[in-house]
């Protein structure tokens, strides 16, 4: 249900709010997906071998940048509001993008990509915080499904656009296009009202920050949901970083890569859009349990198919199997985000930052490790899906019934009050059963 605070997007209609939130989240994705078709040109520009996996480091560096700064955005936005930090993030994004455009060497480009990621973290963290400021429970899950459904259309079209731009203006010009898009979205976001009312802002006193972080890190539902997200995202990042190499070198489909990548992304978009109906039908918790079981079984099937084919199955068999995997992910990701954020209304900024830092930082390292295992087949990626599915299934089982621990405890609020030396203003949550289980 919508919150009763001043956080409601009063100047924006629901559809404009959803679209703007999705585009703000897409700023971070554009920094990766637009670049994927340009990897070959980047290899050539810096004298690398055609099958070099080093360019995957451009994705890893960017994601590490995303992870490194999210806590800063979360802490400062809880104190100063969401919009000032949103604009700061977009500004840093543009700075890192400009440095990437002008990079004289691959090492310089890696550093610039890290800075670019530092900026991209701002819109990502603050979008989640704004949504949590404004909505809660099943309504938040439905809204996040719509937002992520629109957002996922970006990787559906970005590689095709990136391929055209790379041919027309080179990889540096492609980077420049990403910056133009970010600036335009930033200008549109001027219409967005501040979602964090002054009376709900938090001190950035060290004790208050540590106490807020402790509330996040000691909530079982939030921690286990975040770890599940991390594993899912880590395997997914490996797919993103290695997809160009897999479809070009393993399957010989380089010219069709933007279309293949975009088609799989459209499957994710469909999953996120139907998730809104599924949440209403099953509830968040039950839906996560069903989807993680399906994900695990599908991952085991993928491994069996790949191993029986000697590491290189037929193109259509692999692509359809991959589409099934990302379909499950597209339903799991928004609901796990909702489950992780559900107890954190009192500390939404820091909570979204902690969740984002862990789920992107560790995921980037997991993805980079999987990338290094590439052996000219799809065996490493398939095994990564299976291992990730097994571990995620166990984590979801460990979450159990989140009804009782879903809310920040009275003791936790009291500790936060003491750290702040003022009464904590708590975002009033819906009753746990309705809010979490639909």
Short mmCIF file of C-alpha atoms in Angstrom, two decimals:
data_model
loop_
_atom_site.label_atom_id
_atom_site.label_comp_id
_atom_site.label_asym_id
_atom_site.label_seq_id
_atom_site.Cartn_x
_atom_site.Cartn_y
_atom_site.Cartn_z
CA UNK A 1 0.00 0.00 0.00
CA UNK A 2 1.20 3.57 -0.45
CA UNK A 3 2.73 5.12 2.56
CA UNK A 4 0.94 7.92 4.31
CA UNK A 5 4.05 10.07 4.56
CA UNK A 6 4.90 13.08 2.46
CA UNK A 7 6.89 10.74 0.27
CA UNK A 8 4.09 10.22 -2.27
CA UNK A 9 5.14 11.42 -5.73
CA UNK A 10 2.52 14.19 -5.71
CA UNK A 11 3.81 15.99 -8.80
CA UNK A 12 4.07 12.83 -10.85
CA UNK A 13 1.41 10.43 -12.02
CA UNK A 14 1.96 6.76 -11.29
CA UNK A 15 3.04 5.94 -14.85
CA UNK A 16 5.50 8.84 -15.02
CA UNK A 17 6.89 7.87 -11.62
CA UNK A 18 7.41 4.26 -12.72
CA UNK A 19 8.99 5.32 -16.00
CA UNK A 20 11.32 7.82 -14.38
CA UNK A 21 12.38 5.34 -11.67
CA UNK A 22 13.08 2.74 -14.35
CA UNK A 23 15.14 5.17 -16.42
CA UNK A 24 17.12 6.30 -13.38
CA UNK A 25 17.96 2.66 -12.66
CA UNK A 26 18.80 2.17 -16.33
CA UNK A 27 21.58 4.77 -16.15
CA UNK A 28 23.75 2.16 -14.43
CA UNK A 29 22.77 -0.57 -16.92
CA UNK A 30 23.45 1.65 -19.94
CA UNK A 31 27.06 1.95 -18.79
CA UNK A 32 27.44 -1.81 -19.39
CA UNK A 33 24.97 -2.93 -22.03
CA UNK A 34 25.69 -0.21 -24.58
CA UNK A 35 29.37 -1.19 -24.44
CA UNK A 36 29.03 -4.95 -25.02
CA UNK A 37 29.06 -4.85 -28.87
CA UNK A 38 32.06 -2.51 -28.71
CA UNK A 39 34.29 -5.04 -26.93
CA UNK A 40 35.79 -6.23 -30.19
CA UNK A 41 36.61 -2.66 -31.22
CA UNK A 42 38.17 -2.02 -27.80
CA UNK A 43 40.35 -5.12 -28.14
CA UNK A 44 41.48 -3.92 -31.55
CA UNK A 45 42.05 -0.36 -30.34
CA UNK A 46 44.41 -1.52 -27.59
CA UNK A 47 46.12 -4.29 -29.59
CA UNK A 48 44.57 -7.29 -27.82
CA UNK A 49 43.92 -10.74 -29.25
CA UNK A 50 40.42 -11.30 -30.69
CA UNK A 51 39.54 -13.84 -27.98
CA UNK A 52 41.04 -11.91 -25.06
CA UNK A 53 38.95 -12.04 -21.90
CA UNK A 54 40.71 -8.95 -20.49
CA UNK A 55 37.94 -6.66 -21.77
CA UNK A 56 35.55 -8.41 -19.36
CA UNK A 57 37.48 -6.43 -16.73
CA UNK A 58 35.71 -3.32 -18.00
CA UNK A 59 32.47 -4.79 -16.72
CA UNK A 60 34.06 -5.91 -13.43
CA UNK A 61 35.70 -2.51 -12.81
CA UNK A 62 32.39 -0.76 -13.42
CA UNK A 63 30.48 -3.10 -11.10
CA UNK A 64 33.12 -2.73 -8.38
CA UNK A 65 32.66 1.03 -8.67
CA UNK A 66 28.93 0.51 -8.26
CA UNK A 67 29.58 -1.49 -5.11
CA UNK A 68 32.22 0.78 -3.57
CA UNK A 69 30.14 3.93 -3.30
CA UNK A 70 26.67 2.71 -2.43
CA UNK A 71 27.16 2.99 1.33
CA UNK A 72 28.24 6.60 0.92
CA UNK A 73 25.13 7.45 -1.09
CA UNK A 74 22.90 5.62 1.39
CA UNK A 75 24.33 7.24 4.51
CA UNK A 76 24.39 10.75 3.08
CA UNK A 77 20.92 10.46 1.52
CA UNK A 78 19.44 9.46 4.89
CA UNK A 79 20.83 12.74 6.23
CA UNK A 80 20.48 15.21 3.33
CA UNK A 81 17.67 13.71 1.28
CA UNK A 82 17.59 11.68 -1.92
CA UNK A 83 17.72 14.33 -4.63
CA UNK A 84 21.04 16.08 -3.84
CA UNK A 85 22.84 12.73 -3.83
CA UNK A 86 21.03 11.69 -7.00
CA UNK A 87 22.42 14.69 -8.87
CA UNK A 88 25.88 14.13 -7.39
CA UNK A 89 25.83 10.55 -8.69
CA UNK A 90 24.80 11.62 -12.18
CA UNK A 91 27.56 14.24 -12.21
CA UNK A 92 30.20 11.66 -11.24
CA UNK A 93 28.77 9.29 -13.85
CA UNK A 94 29.31 11.89 -16.55
CA UNK A 95 32.86 12.59 -15.30
CA UNK A 96 33.81 8.91 -15.36
CA UNK A 97 32.24 8.50 -18.79
CA UNK A 98 34.21 11.42 -20.20
CA UNK A 99 37.43 9.96 -18.80
CA UNK A 100 36.56 6.63 -20.43
CA UNK A 101 35.95 8.31 -23.78
CA UNK A 102 39.38 9.94 -23.69
CA UNK A 103 41.30 6.97 -22.21
CA UNK A 104 44.79 6.76 -23.78
CA UNK A 105 45.47 3.22 -22.52
CA UNK A 106 43.57 0.16 -21.36
CA UNK A 107 44.81 0.60 -17.78
CA UNK A 108 43.51 4.18 -17.75
CA UNK A 109 40.22 2.92 -19.15
CA UNK A 110 39.86 0.42 -16.31
CA UNK A 111 40.30 3.20 -13.73
CA UNK A 112 37.88 5.46 -15.60
CA UNK A 113 35.32 2.67 -15.72
CA UNK A 114 35.61 2.28 -11.95
CA UNK A 115 34.90 6.01 -11.54
CA UNK A 116 32.03 5.69 -13.98
CA UNK A 117 30.61 2.94 -11.76
CA UNK A 118 31.01 5.14 -8.67
CA UNK A 119 28.62 7.58 -10.31
CA UNK A 120 26.23 4.93 -11.56
CA UNK A 121 25.70 3.70 -8.01
CA UNK A 122 23.90 6.92 -7.06
CA UNK A 123 20.79 6.49 -9.24
CA UNK A 124 20.68 2.78 -8.45
CA UNK A 125 20.71 3.17 -4.65
CA UNK A 126 18.51 6.21 -4.54
CA UNK A 127 15.87 4.73 -6.82
CA UNK A 128 15.40 1.85 -4.36
CA UNK A 129 15.34 4.29 -1.44
CA UNK A 130 12.76 6.53 -3.13
CA UNK A 131 10.52 3.56 -3.88
CA UNK A 132 10.87 2.30 -0.28
CA UNK A 133 10.12 5.81 1.03
CA UNK A 134 6.94 5.84 -1.01
CA UNK A 135 5.58 2.28 -1.08
CA UNK A 136 5.76 -0.88 1.00
CA UNK A 137 4.91 -4.57 1.08
CA UNK A 138 3.07 -6.22 -1.81
CA UNK A 139 2.47 -2.84 -3.45
CA UNK A 140 6.20 -2.19 -3.40
CA UNK A 141 6.82 -5.61 -4.98
CA UNK A 142 4.32 -4.88 -7.75
CA UNK A 143 5.78 -1.45 -8.36
CA UNK A 144 9.32 -2.82 -8.44
CA UNK A 145 8.19 -5.39 -10.98
CA UNK A 146 6.88 -2.67 -13.27
CA UNK A 147 10.01 -0.55 -12.74
CA UNK A 148 12.36 -3.47 -13.38
CA UNK A 149 10.21 -4.57 -16.31
CA UNK A 150 10.67 -1.18 -17.98
CA UNK A 151 14.29 -1.06 -16.85
CA UNK A 152 15.12 -4.43 -18.39
CA UNK A 153 14.04 -3.16 -21.80
CA UNK A 154 17.31 -1.23 -21.78
CA UNK A 155 19.53 -4.31 -22.23
CA UNK A 156 17.02 -5.50 -24.82
CA UNK A 157 17.72 -2.56 -27.12
CA UNK A 158 21.05 -1.15 -25.88
CA UNK A 159 23.32 -3.73 -27.58
CA UNK A 160 21.68 -3.12 -30.95
CA UNK A 161 22.07 0.61 -30.49
CA UNK A 162 25.64 0.08 -29.30
CA UNK A 163 26.46 -2.02 -32.38
CA UNK A 164 25.16 0.70 -34.72
CA UNK A 165 26.95 3.45 -32.81
CA UNK A 166 30.22 1.50 -32.75
CA UNK A 167 30.10 1.18 -36.53
CA UNK A 168 29.21 4.85 -36.99
CA UNK A 169 31.22 6.70 -34.33
CA UNK A 170 33.49 4.06 -32.74
CA UNK A 171 33.52 2.84 -29.16
CA UNK A 172 34.44 6.26 -27.80
CA UNK A 173 31.42 7.83 -29.45
CA UNK A 174 29.27 5.04 -28.03
CA UNK A 175 30.42 6.00 -24.55
CA UNK A 176 29.53 9.61 -25.33
CA UNK A 177 25.99 8.59 -26.25
CA UNK A 178 25.57 6.98 -22.81
CA UNK A 179 26.50 10.29 -21.18
CA UNK A 180 23.95 12.22 -23.25
CA UNK A 181 21.23 9.81 -22.13
CA UNK A 182 22.26 10.23 -18.48
CA UNK A 183 22.11 14.02 -18.72
CA UNK A 184 18.63 13.92 -20.28
CA UNK A 185 17.31 11.59 -17.58
CA UNK A 186 18.90 13.81 -14.94
CA UNK A 187 17.08 16.85 -16.33
CA UNK A 188 13.78 14.94 -16.27
CA UNK A 189 14.37 13.96 -12.64
CA UNK A 190 14.08 17.66 -11.70
CA UNK A 191 10.33 16.96 -11.67
CA UNK A 192 10.78 14.36 -8.95
CA UNK A 193 9.78 15.55 -5.45
CA UNK A 194 12.04 14.84 -2.50
CA UNK A 195 10.79 11.56 -1.01
CA UNK A 196 12.45 11.81 2.43
CA UNK A 197 10.61 14.25 4.67
CA UNK A 198 12.88 16.46 6.85
CA UNK A 199 11.55 14.97 10.07
CA UNK A 200 12.56 11.46 8.93
CA UNK A 201 16.20 12.28 8.15
CA UNK A 202 18.96 10.58 10.08
CA UNK A 203 22.12 11.78 11.72
CA UNK A 204 25.44 10.90 10.07
CA UNK A 205 27.00 10.63 13.50
CA UNK A 206 29.22 7.55 13.57
CA UNK A 207 27.21 5.87 16.31
CA UNK A 208 23.96 6.37 14.43
CA UNK A 209 25.45 5.06 11.19
CA UNK A 210 26.89 1.98 12.88
CA UNK A 211 23.64 1.32 14.71
CA UNK A 212 21.66 1.64 11.49
CA UNK A 213 24.06 -0.76 9.75
CA UNK A 214 23.76 -3.16 12.70
CA UNK A 215 19.98 -3.17 12.33
CA UNK A 216 20.42 -4.15 8.69
CA UNK A 217 23.09 -6.79 9.28
CA UNK A 218 21.34 -8.51 12.18
CA UNK A 219 18.00 -9.02 10.47
CA UNK A 220 17.87 -12.62 9.30
CA UNK A 221 15.43 -12.02 6.44
CA UNK A 222 17.43 -9.10 5.05
CA UNK A 223 20.80 -10.87 5.32
CA UNK A 224 19.72 -14.17 3.76
CA UNK A 225 17.74 -12.44 1.01
CA UNK A 226 20.78 -10.31 0.20
CA UNK A 227 23.09 -13.32 0.03
CA UNK A 228 20.65 -15.02 -2.33
CA UNK A 229 20.57 -11.91 -4.49
CA UNK A 230 24.36 -11.84 -4.51
CA UNK A 231 24.71 -15.36 -5.84
CA UNK A 232 22.05 -14.84 -8.50
CA UNK A 233 23.59 -11.55 -9.58
CA UNK A 234 27.14 -12.96 -9.61
CA UNK A 235 26.24 -15.67 -12.12
CA UNK A 236 24.20 -13.20 -14.12
CA UNK A 237 27.13 -10.76 -14.28
CA UNK A 238 29.32 -13.55 -15.63
CA UNK A 239 26.75 -14.16 -18.34
CA UNK A 240 26.69 -10.43 -19.17
CA UNK A 241 30.49 -10.12 -19.31
CA UNK A 242 31.09 -13.32 -21.28
CA UNK A 243 28.02 -13.32 -23.53
CA UNK A 244 29.74 -11.54 -26.41
CA UNK A 245 32.64 -14.00 -26.31
CA UNK A 246 30.36 -17.04 -25.97
CA UNK A 247 28.06 -16.19 -28.84
CA UNK A 248 30.94 -15.01 -31.03
CA UNK A 249 33.62 -17.62 -30.35
CA UNK A 250 31.62 -20.69 -29.24
CA UNK A 251 28.62 -20.41 -31.53
CA UNK A 252 29.98 -18.20 -34.32
CA UNK A 253 27.05 -15.79 -34.07
CA UNK A 254 28.95 -12.52 -33.69
CA UNK A 255 26.84 -10.48 -36.18
CA UNK A 256 23.63 -11.65 -34.48
CA UNK A 257 24.88 -10.99 -30.94
CA UNK A 258 22.89 -7.76 -30.30
CA UNK A 259 19.68 -9.46 -31.44
CA UNK A 260 20.36 -12.59 -29.34
CA UNK A 261 21.24 -10.59 -26.24
CA UNK A 262 18.24 -8.32 -26.71
CA UNK A 263 15.87 -11.24 -27.18
CA UNK A 264 17.00 -12.83 -23.92
CA UNK A 265 16.60 -9.47 -22.20
CA UNK A 266 13.03 -9.29 -23.52
CA UNK A 267 12.35 -12.61 -21.81
CA UNK A 268 13.48 -10.98 -18.56
CA UNK A 269 11.16 -8.04 -19.24
CA UNK A 270 8.21 -10.38 -19.71
CA UNK A 271 9.07 -12.14 -16.46
CA UNK A 272 9.20 -8.89 -14.51
CA UNK A 273 5.90 -7.68 -15.94
CA UNK A 274 4.05 -10.92 -15.14
CA UNK A 275 5.62 -10.89 -11.69
CA UNK A 276 3.11 -8.24 -10.67
CA UNK A 277 0.28 -10.71 -11.28
CA UNK A 278 2.20 -13.58 -9.69
CA UNK A 279 2.82 -11.59 -6.49
CA UNK A 280 -0.89 -10.94 -6.18
CA UNK A 281 -1.66 -14.60 -6.82
CA UNK A 282 0.95 -16.29 -4.59
CA UNK A 283 2.45 -13.60 -2.34
CA UNK A 284 6.12 -12.65 -2.22
CA UNK A 285 7.38 -15.43 0.05
CA UNK A 286 5.61 -18.34 -1.63
CA UNK A 287 6.52 -17.04 -5.07
CA UNK A 288 10.21 -16.87 -4.15
CA UNK A 289 10.11 -20.47 -2.91
CA UNK A 290 8.44 -21.70 -6.10
CA UNK A 291 10.76 -19.77 -8.39
CA UNK A 292 13.97 -20.79 -6.62
CA UNK A 293 12.94 -24.44 -6.93
CA UNK A 294 12.30 -23.93 -10.64
CA UNK A 295 15.62 -22.11 -11.01
CA UNK A 296 17.52 -24.94 -9.34
CA UNK A 297 15.86 -27.64 -11.45
CA UNK A 298 16.38 -25.66 -14.66
CA UNK A 299 20.06 -25.12 -13.83
CA UNK A 300 20.58 -28.86 -13.30
CA UNK A 301 18.88 -29.54 -16.64
CA UNK A 302 21.16 -27.00 -18.33
CA UNK A 303 24.28 -28.72 -16.95
CA UNK A 304 23.03 -32.13 -18.10
CA UNK A 305 22.37 -30.83 -21.62
CA UNK A 306 25.78 -29.15 -21.84
CA UNK A 307 27.76 -32.10 -20.50
CA UNK A 308 25.95 -34.58 -22.74
CA UNK A 309 26.85 -32.39 -25.71
CA UNK A 310 30.54 -32.34 -24.77
CA UNK A 311 30.51 -28.71 -23.62
CA UNK A 312 29.02 -27.19 -26.77
CA UNK A 313 25.31 -27.93 -27.23
CA UNK A 314 23.29 -26.75 -30.18
CA UNK A 315 22.84 -23.00 -30.39
CA UNK A 316 19.07 -23.08 -29.99
CA UNK A 317 19.14 -25.60 -27.15
CA UNK A 318 21.61 -23.47 -25.18
CA UNK A 319 19.89 -20.17 -25.95
CA UNK A 320 16.43 -21.42 -24.98
CA UNK A 321 17.85 -22.97 -21.78
CA UNK A 322 19.55 -19.67 -20.99
CA UNK A 323 16.28 -17.82 -21.58
CA UNK A 324 14.57 -20.08 -19.04
CA UNK A 325 17.28 -19.33 -16.47
CA UNK A 326 17.00 -15.57 -16.86
CA UNK A 327 13.19 -15.82 -16.76
CA UNK A 328 13.42 -17.29 -13.27
CA UNK A 329 15.96 -14.62 -12.30
CA UNK A 330 13.68 -11.85 -13.55
CA UNK A 331 10.99 -12.97 -11.11
CA UNK A 332 13.32 -13.71 -8.21
CA UNK A 333 15.32 -10.46 -8.25
CA UNK A 334 12.52 -7.90 -7.58
CA UNK A 335 10.92 -10.13 -4.96
CA UNK A 336 14.18 -10.80 -3.13
CA UNK A 337 14.84 -7.05 -3.19
CA UNK A 338 11.40 -6.50 -1.68
CA UNK A 339 11.94 -9.18 0.96
CA UNK A 340 15.35 -7.73 1.87
CA UNK A 341 14.07 -4.15 2.09
CA UNK A 342 10.76 -4.98 3.77
CA UNK A 343 12.03 -4.80 7.38
CA UNK A 344 14.13 -1.70 6.73
CA UNK A 345 11.66 1.18 6.53
CA UNK A 346 13.39 2.91 9.46
CA UNK A 347 16.80 2.89 7.75
CA UNK A 348 15.89 2.62 4.06
CA UNK A 349 18.85 4.59 2.71
CA UNK A 350 21.55 2.66 4.53
CA UNK A 351 19.67 -0.60 4.01
CA UNK A 352 19.49 -0.17 0.23
CA UNK A 353 23.18 0.80 0.24
CA UNK A 354 24.27 -2.22 2.30
CA UNK A 355 22.15 -4.56 0.19
CA UNK A 356 23.46 -2.98 -2.99
CA UNK A 357 27.09 -2.98 -1.86
CA UNK A 358 27.06 -6.65 -0.92
CA UNK A 359 24.97 -7.86 -3.85
CA UNK A 360 27.03 -5.99 -6.45
CA UNK A 361 30.52 -6.03 -4.90
CA UNK A 362 30.62 -9.73 -4.08
CA UNK A 363 28.71 -10.51 -7.26
CA UNK A 364 31.34 -8.71 -9.33
CA UNK A 365 34.06 -10.85 -7.77
CA UNK A 366 32.02 -14.02 -8.31
CA UNK A 367 31.36 -13.04 -11.90
CA UNK A 368 35.03 -12.21 -12.55
CA UNK A 369 36.07 -15.59 -11.13
CA UNK A 370 33.64 -17.42 -13.42
CA UNK A 371 34.83 -15.37 -16.42
CA UNK A 372 38.40 -16.55 -15.85
CA UNK A 373 37.24 -20.15 -16.19
CA UNK A 374 36.16 -19.70 -19.82
CA UNK A 375 37.63 -22.59 -21.81
CA UNK A 376 36.03 -22.21 -25.22
CA UNK A 377 32.85 -24.02 -24.09
CA UNK A 378 29.78 -23.11 -22.04
CA UNK A 379 30.60 -25.65 -19.30
CA UNK A 380 31.92 -23.09 -16.74
CA UNK A 381 28.88 -20.82 -17.08
CA UNK A 382 26.46 -23.75 -16.92
CA UNK A 383 28.13 -25.17 -13.81
CA UNK A 384 28.01 -21.71 -12.24
CA UNK A 385 24.24 -21.58 -12.78
CA UNK A 386 23.88 -25.02 -11.15
CA UNK A 387 26.09 -24.29 -8.13
CA UNK A 388 24.41 -20.93 -7.67
CA UNK A 389 20.99 -22.53 -7.93
CA UNK A 390 21.84 -25.14 -5.30
CA UNK A 391 23.19 -22.54 -2.84
CA UNK A 392 20.30 -20.13 -3.43
CA UNK A 393 17.79 -22.92 -2.87
CA UNK A 394 19.43 -23.62 0.50
CA UNK A 395 19.44 -19.94 1.48
CA UNK A 396 15.76 -19.49 0.66
CA UNK A 397 14.93 -22.56 2.71
CA UNK A 398 16.94 -21.04 5.58
CA UNK A 399 14.88 -17.83 5.44
CA UNK A 400 11.87 -19.86 6.51
CA UNK A 401 8.73 -17.93 7.40
CA UNK A 402 9.63 -14.22 7.50
CA UNK A 403 6.41 -13.11 9.21
CA UNK A 404 7.91 -12.87 12.71
CA UNK A 405 11.35 -11.30 12.05
CA UNK A 406 10.33 -9.09 9.12
CA UNK A 407 9.93 -5.90 11.13
CA UNK A 408 12.74 -3.96 12.76
CA UNK A 409 12.52 -5.01 16.37
CA UNK A 410 11.57 -2.69 19.21
CA UNK A 411 15.03 -3.28 20.64
CA UNK A 412 16.59 -2.25 17.33
CA UNK A 413 14.56 0.96 17.20
CA UNK A 414 15.47 1.72 20.82
CA UNK A 415 19.17 1.28 20.01
CA UNK A 416 18.79 3.64 17.07
CA UNK A 417 16.97 6.17 19.25
CA UNK A 418 19.82 6.04 21.76
CA UNK A 419 22.43 6.53 19.06
CA UNK A 420 20.54 9.50 17.66
CA UNK A 421 19.60 10.94 21.07
CA UNK A 422 16.21 11.68 19.49
CA UNK A 423 13.08 9.61 18.89
CA UNK A 424 13.40 7.57 15.72
CA UNK A 425 10.71 8.35 13.15
CA UNK A 426 9.67 4.96 11.86
CA UNK A 427 7.93 4.47 8.52
CA UNK A 428 4.75 2.70 9.59
CA UNK A 429 4.72 -0.72 7.94
CA UNK A 430 1.72 -2.72 6.88
CA UNK A 431 0.92 -5.81 8.96
CA UNK A 432 3.60 -8.42 8.23
CA UNK A 433 1.35 -11.10 6.73
CA UNK A 434 -0.24 -8.80 4.17
CA UNK A 435 2.91 -6.81 3.50
CA UNK A 436 5.22 -9.70 2.84
CA UNK A 437 3.05 -12.59 1.82
CA UNK A 438 0.61 -10.64 -0.32
#
